[in-house]
Structures are given as C-alpha cells and as structure tokens.
Tab-separated table of C-alpha atoms in Angstrom:
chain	number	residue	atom	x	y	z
A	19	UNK	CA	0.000	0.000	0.000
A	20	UNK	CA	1.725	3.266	-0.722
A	21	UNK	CA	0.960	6.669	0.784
A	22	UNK	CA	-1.316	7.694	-1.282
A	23	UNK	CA	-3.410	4.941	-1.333
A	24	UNK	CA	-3.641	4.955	2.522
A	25	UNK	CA	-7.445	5.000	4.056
A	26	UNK	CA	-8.457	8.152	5.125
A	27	UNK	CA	-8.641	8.365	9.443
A	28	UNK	CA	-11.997	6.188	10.288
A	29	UNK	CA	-13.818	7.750	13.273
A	30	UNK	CA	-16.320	5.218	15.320
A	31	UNK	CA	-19.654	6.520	15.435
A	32	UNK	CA	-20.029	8.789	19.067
A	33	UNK	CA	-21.955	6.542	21.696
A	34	UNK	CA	-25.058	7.539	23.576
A	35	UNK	CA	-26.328	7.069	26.584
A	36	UNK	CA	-28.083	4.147	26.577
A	37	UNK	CA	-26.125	2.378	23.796
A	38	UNK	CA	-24.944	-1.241	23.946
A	39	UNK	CA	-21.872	-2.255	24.921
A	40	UNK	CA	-20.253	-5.874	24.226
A	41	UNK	CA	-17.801	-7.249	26.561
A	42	UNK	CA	-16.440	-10.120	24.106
A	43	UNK	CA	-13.461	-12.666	24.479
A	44	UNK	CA	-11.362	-11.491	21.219
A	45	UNK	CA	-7.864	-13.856	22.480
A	46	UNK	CA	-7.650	-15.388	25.867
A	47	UNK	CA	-10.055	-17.019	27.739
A	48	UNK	CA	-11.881	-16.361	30.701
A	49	UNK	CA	-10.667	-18.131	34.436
A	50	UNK	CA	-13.757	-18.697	36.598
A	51	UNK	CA	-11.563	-16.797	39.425
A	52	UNK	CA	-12.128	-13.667	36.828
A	53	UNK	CA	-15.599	-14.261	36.494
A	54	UNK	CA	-16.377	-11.171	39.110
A	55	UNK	CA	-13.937	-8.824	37.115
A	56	UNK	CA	-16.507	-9.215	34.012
A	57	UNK	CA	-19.392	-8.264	36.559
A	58	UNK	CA	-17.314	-5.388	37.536
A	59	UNK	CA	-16.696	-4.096	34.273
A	60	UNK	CA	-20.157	-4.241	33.454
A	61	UNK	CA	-21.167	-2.094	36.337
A	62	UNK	CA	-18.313	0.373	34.968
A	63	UNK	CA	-20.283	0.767	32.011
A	64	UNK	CA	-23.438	1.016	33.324
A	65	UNK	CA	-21.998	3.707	35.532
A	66	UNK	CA	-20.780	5.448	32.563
A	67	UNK	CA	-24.263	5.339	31.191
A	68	UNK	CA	-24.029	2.395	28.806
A	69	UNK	CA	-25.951	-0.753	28.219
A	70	UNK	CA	-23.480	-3.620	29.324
A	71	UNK	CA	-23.860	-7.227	27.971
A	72	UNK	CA	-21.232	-10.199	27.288
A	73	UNK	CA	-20.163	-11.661	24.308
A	74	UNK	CA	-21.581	-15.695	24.215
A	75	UNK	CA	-17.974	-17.069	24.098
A	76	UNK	CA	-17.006	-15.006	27.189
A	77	UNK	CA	-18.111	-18.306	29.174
A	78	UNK	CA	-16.510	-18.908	32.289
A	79	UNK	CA	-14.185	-22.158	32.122
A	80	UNK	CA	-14.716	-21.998	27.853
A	81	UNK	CA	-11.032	-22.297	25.878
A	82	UNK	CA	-9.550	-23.763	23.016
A	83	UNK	CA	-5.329	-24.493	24.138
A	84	UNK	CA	-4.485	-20.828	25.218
A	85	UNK	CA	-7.843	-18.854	23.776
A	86	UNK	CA	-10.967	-18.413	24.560
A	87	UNK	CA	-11.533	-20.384	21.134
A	88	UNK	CA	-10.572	-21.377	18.243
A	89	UNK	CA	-9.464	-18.008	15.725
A	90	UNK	CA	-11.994	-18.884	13.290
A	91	UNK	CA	-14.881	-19.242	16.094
A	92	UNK	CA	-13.800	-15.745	17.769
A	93	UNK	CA	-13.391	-13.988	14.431
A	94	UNK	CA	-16.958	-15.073	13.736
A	95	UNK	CA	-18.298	-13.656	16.808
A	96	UNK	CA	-16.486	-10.384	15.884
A	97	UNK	CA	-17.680	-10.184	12.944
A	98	UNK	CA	-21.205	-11.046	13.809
A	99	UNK	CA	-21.007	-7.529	16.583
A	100	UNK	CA	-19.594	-5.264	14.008
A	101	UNK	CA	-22.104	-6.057	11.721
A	102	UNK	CA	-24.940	-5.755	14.422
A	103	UNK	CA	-25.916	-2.192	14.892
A	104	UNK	CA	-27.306	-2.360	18.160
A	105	UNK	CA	-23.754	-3.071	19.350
A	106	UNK	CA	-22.467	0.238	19.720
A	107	UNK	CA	-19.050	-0.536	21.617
A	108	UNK	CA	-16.562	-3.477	21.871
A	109	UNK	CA	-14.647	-3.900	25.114
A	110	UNK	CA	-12.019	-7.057	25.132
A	111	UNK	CA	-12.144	-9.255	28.158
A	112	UNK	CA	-8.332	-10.044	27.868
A	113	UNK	CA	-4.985	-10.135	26.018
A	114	UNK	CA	-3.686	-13.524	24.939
A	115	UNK	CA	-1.880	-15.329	22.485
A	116	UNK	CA	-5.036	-15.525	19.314
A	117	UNK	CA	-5.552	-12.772	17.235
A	118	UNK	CA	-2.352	-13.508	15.153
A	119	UNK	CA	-4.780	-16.532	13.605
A	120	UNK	CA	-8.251	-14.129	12.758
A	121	UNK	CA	-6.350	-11.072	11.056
A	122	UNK	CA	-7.460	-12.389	8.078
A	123	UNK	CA	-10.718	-13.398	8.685
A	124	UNK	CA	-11.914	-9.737	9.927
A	125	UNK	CA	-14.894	-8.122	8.039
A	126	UNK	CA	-13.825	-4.831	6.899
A	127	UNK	CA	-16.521	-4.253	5.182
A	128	UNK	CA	-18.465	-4.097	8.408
A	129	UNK	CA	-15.998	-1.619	9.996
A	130	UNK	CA	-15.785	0.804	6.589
A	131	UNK	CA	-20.173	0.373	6.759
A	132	UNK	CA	-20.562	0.913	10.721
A	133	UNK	CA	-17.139	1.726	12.545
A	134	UNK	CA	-17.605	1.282	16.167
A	135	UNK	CA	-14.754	1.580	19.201
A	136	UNK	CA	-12.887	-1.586	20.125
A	137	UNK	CA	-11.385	-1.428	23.559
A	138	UNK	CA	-8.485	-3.693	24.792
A	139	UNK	CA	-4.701	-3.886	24.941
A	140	UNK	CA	-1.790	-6.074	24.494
A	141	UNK	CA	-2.724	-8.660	22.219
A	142	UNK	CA	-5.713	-6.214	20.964
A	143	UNK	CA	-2.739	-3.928	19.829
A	144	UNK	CA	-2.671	-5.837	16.647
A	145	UNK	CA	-6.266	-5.675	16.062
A	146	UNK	CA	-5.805	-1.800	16.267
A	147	UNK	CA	-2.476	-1.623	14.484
A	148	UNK	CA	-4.061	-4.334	11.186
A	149	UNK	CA	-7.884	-2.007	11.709
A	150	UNK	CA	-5.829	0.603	10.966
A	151	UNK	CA	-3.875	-0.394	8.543
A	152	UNK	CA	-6.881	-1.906	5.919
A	153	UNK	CA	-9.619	0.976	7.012
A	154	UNK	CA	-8.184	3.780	9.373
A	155	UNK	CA	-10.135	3.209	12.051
A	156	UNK	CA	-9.058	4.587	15.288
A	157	UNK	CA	-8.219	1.518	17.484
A	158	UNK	CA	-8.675	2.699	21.623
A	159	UNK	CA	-5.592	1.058	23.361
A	160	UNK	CA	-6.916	1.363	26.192
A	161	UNK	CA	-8.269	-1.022	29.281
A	162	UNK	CA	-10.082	-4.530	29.088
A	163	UNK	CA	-12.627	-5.960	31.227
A	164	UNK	CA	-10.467	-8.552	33.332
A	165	UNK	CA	-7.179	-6.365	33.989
A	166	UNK	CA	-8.129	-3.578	33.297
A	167	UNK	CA	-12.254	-2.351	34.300
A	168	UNK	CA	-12.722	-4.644	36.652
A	169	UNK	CA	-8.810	-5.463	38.005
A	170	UNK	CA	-6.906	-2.528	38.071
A	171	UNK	CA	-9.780	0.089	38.541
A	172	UNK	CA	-11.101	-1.131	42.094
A	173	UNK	CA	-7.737	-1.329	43.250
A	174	UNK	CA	-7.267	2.828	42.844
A	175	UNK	CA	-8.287	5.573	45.044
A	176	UNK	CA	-11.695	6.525	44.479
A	177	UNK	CA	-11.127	10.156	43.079
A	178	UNK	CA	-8.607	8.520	40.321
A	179	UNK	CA	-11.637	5.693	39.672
A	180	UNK	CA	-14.397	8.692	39.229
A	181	UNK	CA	-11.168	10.603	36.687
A	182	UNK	CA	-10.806	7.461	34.610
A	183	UNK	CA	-14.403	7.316	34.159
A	184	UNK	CA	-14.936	10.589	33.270
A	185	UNK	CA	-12.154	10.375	30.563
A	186	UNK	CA	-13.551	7.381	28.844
A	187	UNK	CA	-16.867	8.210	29.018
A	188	UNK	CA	-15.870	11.877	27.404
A	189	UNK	CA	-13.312	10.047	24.960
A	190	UNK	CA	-16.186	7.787	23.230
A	191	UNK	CA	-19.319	10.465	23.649
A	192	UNK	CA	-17.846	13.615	22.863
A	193	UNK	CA	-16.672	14.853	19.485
A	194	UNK	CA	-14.700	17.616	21.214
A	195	UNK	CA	-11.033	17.150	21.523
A	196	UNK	CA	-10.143	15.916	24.739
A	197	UNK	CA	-6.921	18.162	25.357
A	198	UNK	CA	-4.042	17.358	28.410
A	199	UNK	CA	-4.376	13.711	29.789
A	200	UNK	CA	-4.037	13.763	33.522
A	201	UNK	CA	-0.472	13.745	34.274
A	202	UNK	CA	1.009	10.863	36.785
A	203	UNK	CA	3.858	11.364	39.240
A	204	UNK	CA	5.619	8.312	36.988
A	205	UNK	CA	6.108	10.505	34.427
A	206	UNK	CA	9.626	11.576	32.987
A	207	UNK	CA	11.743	13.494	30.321
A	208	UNK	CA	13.918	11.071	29.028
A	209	UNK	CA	14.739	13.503	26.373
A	210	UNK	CA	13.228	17.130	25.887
A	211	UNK	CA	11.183	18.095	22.980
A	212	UNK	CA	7.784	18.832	21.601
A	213	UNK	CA	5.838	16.855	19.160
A	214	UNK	CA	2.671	17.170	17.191
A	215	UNK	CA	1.762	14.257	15.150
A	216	UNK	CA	-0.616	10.966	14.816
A	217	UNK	CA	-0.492	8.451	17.866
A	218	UNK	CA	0.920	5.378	17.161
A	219	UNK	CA	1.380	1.946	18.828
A	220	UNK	CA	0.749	-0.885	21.200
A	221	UNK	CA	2.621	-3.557	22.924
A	222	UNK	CA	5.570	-3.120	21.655
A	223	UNK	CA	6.324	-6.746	20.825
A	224	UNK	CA	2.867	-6.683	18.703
A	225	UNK	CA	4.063	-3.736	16.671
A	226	UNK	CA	7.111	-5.431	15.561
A	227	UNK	CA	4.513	-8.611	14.833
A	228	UNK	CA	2.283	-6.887	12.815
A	229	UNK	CA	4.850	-5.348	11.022
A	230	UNK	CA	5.907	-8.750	9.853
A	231	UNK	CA	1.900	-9.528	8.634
A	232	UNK	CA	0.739	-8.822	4.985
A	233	UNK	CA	-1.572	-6.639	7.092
A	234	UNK	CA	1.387	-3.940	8.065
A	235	UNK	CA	1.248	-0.340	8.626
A	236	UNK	CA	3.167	1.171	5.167
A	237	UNK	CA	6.368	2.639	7.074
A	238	UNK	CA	5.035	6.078	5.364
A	239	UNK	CA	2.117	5.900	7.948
A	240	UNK	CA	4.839	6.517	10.879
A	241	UNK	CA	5.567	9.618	9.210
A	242	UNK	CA	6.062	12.595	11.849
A	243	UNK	CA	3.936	9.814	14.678
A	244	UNK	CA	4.026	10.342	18.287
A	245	UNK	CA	5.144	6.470	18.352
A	246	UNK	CA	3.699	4.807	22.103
A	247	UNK	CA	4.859	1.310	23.276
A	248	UNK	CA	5.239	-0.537	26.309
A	249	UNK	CA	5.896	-4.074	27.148
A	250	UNK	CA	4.728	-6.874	29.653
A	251	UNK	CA	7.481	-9.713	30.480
A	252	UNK	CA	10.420	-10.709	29.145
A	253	UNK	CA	13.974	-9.372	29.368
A	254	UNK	CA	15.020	-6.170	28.658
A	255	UNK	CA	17.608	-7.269	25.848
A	256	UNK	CA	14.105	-8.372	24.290
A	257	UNK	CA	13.070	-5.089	24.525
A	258	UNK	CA	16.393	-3.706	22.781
A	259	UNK	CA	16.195	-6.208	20.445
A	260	UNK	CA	12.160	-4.737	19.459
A	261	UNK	CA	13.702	-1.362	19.208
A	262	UNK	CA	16.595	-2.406	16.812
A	263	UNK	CA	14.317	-4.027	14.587
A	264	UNK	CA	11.883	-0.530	14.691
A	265	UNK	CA	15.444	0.729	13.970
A	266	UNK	CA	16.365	-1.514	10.807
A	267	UNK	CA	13.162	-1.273	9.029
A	268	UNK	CA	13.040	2.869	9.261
A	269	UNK	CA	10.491	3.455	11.939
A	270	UNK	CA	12.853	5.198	14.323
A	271	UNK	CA	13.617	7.438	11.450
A	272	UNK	CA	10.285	8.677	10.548
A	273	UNK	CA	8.595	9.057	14.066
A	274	UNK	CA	8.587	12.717	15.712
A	275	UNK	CA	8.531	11.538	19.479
A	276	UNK	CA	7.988	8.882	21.511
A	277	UNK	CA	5.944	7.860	24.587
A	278	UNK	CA	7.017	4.695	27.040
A	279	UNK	CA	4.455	3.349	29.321
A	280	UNK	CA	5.296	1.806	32.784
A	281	UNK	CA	7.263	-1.522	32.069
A	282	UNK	CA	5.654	-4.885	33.845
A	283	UNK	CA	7.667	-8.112	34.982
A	284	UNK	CA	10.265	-7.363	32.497
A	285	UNK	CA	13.395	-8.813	33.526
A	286	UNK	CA	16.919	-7.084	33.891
A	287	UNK	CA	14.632	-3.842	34.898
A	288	UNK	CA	15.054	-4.512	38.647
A	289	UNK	CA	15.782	-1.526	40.677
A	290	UNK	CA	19.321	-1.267	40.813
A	291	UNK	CA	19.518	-2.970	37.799
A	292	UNK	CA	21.509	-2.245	34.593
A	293	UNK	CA	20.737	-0.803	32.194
A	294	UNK	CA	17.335	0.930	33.088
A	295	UNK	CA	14.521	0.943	29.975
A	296	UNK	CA	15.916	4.803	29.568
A	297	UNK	CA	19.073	3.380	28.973
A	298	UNK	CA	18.313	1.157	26.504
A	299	UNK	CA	15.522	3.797	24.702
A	300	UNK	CA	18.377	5.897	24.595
A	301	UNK	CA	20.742	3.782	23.515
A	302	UNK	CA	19.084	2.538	20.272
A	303	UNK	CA	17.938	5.944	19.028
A	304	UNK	CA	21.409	6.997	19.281
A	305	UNK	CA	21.789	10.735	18.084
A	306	UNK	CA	18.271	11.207	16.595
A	307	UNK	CA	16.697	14.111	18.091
A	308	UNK	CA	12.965	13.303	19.136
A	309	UNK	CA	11.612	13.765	22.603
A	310	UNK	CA	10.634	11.213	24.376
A	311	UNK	CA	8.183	11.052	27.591
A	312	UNK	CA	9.007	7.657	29.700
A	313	UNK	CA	6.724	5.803	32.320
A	314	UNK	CA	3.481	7.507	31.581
A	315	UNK	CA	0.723	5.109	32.961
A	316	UNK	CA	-1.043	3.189	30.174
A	317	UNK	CA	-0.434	-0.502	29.305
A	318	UNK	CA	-0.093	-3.680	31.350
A	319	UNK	CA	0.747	-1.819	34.684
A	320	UNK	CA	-2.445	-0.456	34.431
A	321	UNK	CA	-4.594	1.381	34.977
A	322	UNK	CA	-5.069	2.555	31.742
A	323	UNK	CA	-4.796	6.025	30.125
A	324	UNK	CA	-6.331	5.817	27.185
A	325	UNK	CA	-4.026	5.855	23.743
A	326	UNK	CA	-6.267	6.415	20.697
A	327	UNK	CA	-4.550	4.949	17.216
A	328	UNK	CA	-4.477	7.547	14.641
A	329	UNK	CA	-5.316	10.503	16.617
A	330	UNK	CA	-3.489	13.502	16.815
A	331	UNK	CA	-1.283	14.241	20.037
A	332	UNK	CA	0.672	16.608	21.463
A	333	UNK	CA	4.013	16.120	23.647
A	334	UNK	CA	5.832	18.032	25.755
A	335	UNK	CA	8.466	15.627	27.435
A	336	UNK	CA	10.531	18.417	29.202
A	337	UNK	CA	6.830	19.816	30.536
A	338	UNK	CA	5.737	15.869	30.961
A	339	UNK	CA	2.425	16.693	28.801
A	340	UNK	CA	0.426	14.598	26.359
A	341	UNK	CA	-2.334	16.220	25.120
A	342	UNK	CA	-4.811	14.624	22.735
A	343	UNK	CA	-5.724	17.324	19.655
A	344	UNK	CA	-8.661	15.271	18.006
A	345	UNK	CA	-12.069	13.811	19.087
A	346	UNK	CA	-11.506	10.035	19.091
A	347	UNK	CA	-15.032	9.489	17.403
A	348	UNK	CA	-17.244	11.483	15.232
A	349	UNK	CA	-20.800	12.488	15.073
A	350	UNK	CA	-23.717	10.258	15.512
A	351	UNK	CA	-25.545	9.678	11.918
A	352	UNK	CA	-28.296	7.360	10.546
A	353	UNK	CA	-26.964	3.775	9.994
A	354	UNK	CA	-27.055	2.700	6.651
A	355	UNK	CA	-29.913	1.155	5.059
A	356	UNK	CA	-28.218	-2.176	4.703
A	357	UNK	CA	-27.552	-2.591	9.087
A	358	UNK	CA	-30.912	-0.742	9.920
C-alpha cells in the first residue's frame, strides 16, 4: 500500500447514553476466578451510562489451548457484533496469544459500513495496528474488562476511579477534543522536545509482529507519529532487540517523538539494575533528536490512560504533557440502510 493509497482516518460513530456495549473474548479465555472482574466491568459501564452485555464465548471455564476459542470461532463472533448495529461498543475481556490466527478473517466491510470503538490492549494492539492499517479506524488502546475495568480500577483511590471514568466516558461520547491527559507522578523526560503528530502503537512486541503480517502499517504511515509502546514480560535485551528491529526497518527514522508506558515483569529492569529501559531507549535511538516522555501510565501496569490509534497528540516531554488534539469518534448519523 503506498501513501497515497492509505485509508483516510476512520472515526467510530459517538456513543449515547443508553447504547450497547459488548464485553467479548477477542484472544484469551476467561478463568472462573475472573468471572467477578466481568461483573465489575459491566457495572463500569453502566456507571458510565451504557448498556453492558457479554459476548456468548465469554463463558466462564470456555477455551480452546491458550484462547478463549478457536481463531476462526472468535473472528466469527467479531464479525457477527460489528455487523450488528445495536452493538455500539466493543470492550475485550483479555490479552492472549489468538488474534495472530483471525487477522485475516476480519470483516472490513463491516468496519468501513458501521465503525464502532474496540477497547483492549496487548494482544488487541494488533487488532488496532491491522484495523488501521486496511480501514483507518481509530483503534482505543486502552483497558479490558479482566485487567483492566474490573482489576486494576477497584484497586485505585476513588477520586482517580471517578477521573478514569470521566475520561472514557468523554473520549467515546464527545466529538470535542479531549486536550491534556491527567499527568502521573511516573512521568519523565527522558529527552526534551515537543511533538505534534498521529499516535501510534501498542505492545511493543505486537508492533514489531504486525509489522511482519501482509496486514502492516506502510512505514510512510509513521511519518512525523508520536510512536507509544510498552511491554509486559520478558527481558530487557528483548526489549532492545524490538527497538533495533523498529530501527532496521526505518520506523525510528520517521517518528517525531515517543511515549514509554510503565514496564511490567520485564526482567533485567530490577531496581538497581543495569541498564534501566531509559538506557536502553536511549541507547538505540542513538543521536536522533525526538523527545521522548518515559513511564506515563497506560499498558499492562495499568490502569489505563487511554491511547487512541491515529489521533493527533501533542508532547511536551521536558513539561511531561500529552495532550490529545482530536475527538476520538465522530458524530452520531443514521446507519445505513443495509444494518438498519
């Protein structure tokens, strides 16, 4: 796909109150000890205003080896929600180890007729990453029913909770930009700078994946990005070894800054351990002069800020800002007559 031929940026339709949202099993499946996180979640939404209901193969106890099901069975339910237009909203229960096996199986048809907001993380980053490759739709890295709605959100304080709702709820009903995210005390310059550009990312061992799929993002579309990454387990030479390959294939040369969530279980990133994940950003970007903003609070550590694919952001790493510049969805309008 060259540059030209890229899809224009695909907005999800702005959500109601009162609209339907799917919690749905899109990789992994669901423990029974995680059953009450899905109840939790649901209650999140409802709280938000939404309609809350579960996907049928988000069954307690249901899996196929490491997923929920088997790729074909999950892509079908996927593609049986996008093309349903009561379902307004999807929100992943998990990440996992499946949607490597559905990329190809994804109608995107349905999301060009009736985009709508998929919610999830790590393995979800390539669903956002390949969406917005073949379409442009903006993908919403952002937090998943288990971890996420109904792990990491009744663990915070309550005025952080009632922030984190707010946010969401603003970032898929409003068609206003949302401006400065809330800035964390984890925040750091790890080199100064300002940035304007598109947001884009994931998990970082998920971008380098989908980079290797027939499904990749041209290296055009990292063109003056605000790239975002972070990472869940491991070793921190895997880590280098992700950025070196981002190196080798021109991505580092194309992005205008870069944001670097809060690492997880990543070993060789012990306190007091060397090199720190600064280090080794550093490091690999050598002498190319783009700021970058490290430990800012989305991703696997959770909870998460939400990082919308494709939209506009601005960075300030010496100020420790990220603003987004762009609504995240766009106005309500009549279905078409083929999903009414």
């Amino acid at each position: 796909m060259t540059a030209s031929a890229a899809p224009r940026l695909l907005r999800p339709r702005a959500l109601a109150p009162g609209d339907l949202v799917v919690i749905a099993a899109l990789s992994g499946p669901l423990p029974a000890a995680h059953e009450p996180n899905v109840e939790r979640t649901a209650a999140v939404l409802e709280r938000m205003g939404f309609r809350a209901r579960r996907s049928p193969l988000l069954a307690a106890g249901r899996r196929h080896w490491w997923s929920a099901a088997a790729p074909a069975e999950i892509a079908a339910e996927l593609n049986a929600l996008l093309r349903d237009p009561e379902v307004r909203a999807i929100v992943a229960s998990d990440g996992g180890q499946t949607v490597l096996g559905y990329l190809d199986l994804i109608d995107v048809e349905a999301i060009t007729a009736d985009p709508k907001p998929i919610l999830g993380y790590s393995d979800i980053s390539l669903l956002h990453l390949v969406l917005h490759a073949r379409t442009g739709l903006v993908g919403f890295h952002a937090d998943m029913a288990v971890p996420g709605f109904g792990g990491s959100w009744p663990c915070a304080p309550a005025a952080r909770q009632a922030q984190l709702e707010g946010l969401y709820a603003g970032l898929l009903t409003g068609t206003g930009a949302i401006g400065a995210l809330p800035t964390g005390p984890s925040w750091e310059c790890w080199r100064p700078g300002r940035a304007e550009g598109p947001l884009i990312g994931g998990v970082i061992n998920r971008i380098v994946l989908a980079q290797a799929t027939p499904f990749a993002l041209p290296l055009e579309r990292f063109d003056g990005a605000v790239l975002f990454w972070e990472e869940m387990g491991g070793l921190a030479s895997h880590v280098w070894s992700y950025l070196q390959v981002l190196r080798h294939s021109g991505v580092l040369d194309r992005i205008a800054g870069m944001v670097v969530g809060v690492p997880r279980e990543i070993g060789g990133l012990e306190p007091g351990a060397s090199p720190t994940l600064r280090e080794i950003v550093l490091d690999v970007l050598g002498g190319r002069d783009i700021p970058v903003l490290g430990n800012v609070d989305f991703g696997h550590a959770g909870p998460n800020l939400p990082m919308p694919v494709g939209i506009r952001a601005g960075l300030d790493a010496q100020r420790r800002t990220l603003a987004l510049l762009e609504p995240a969805v766009g106005p309500r309008q009549p279905l078409p007559a083929a999903l009414n």
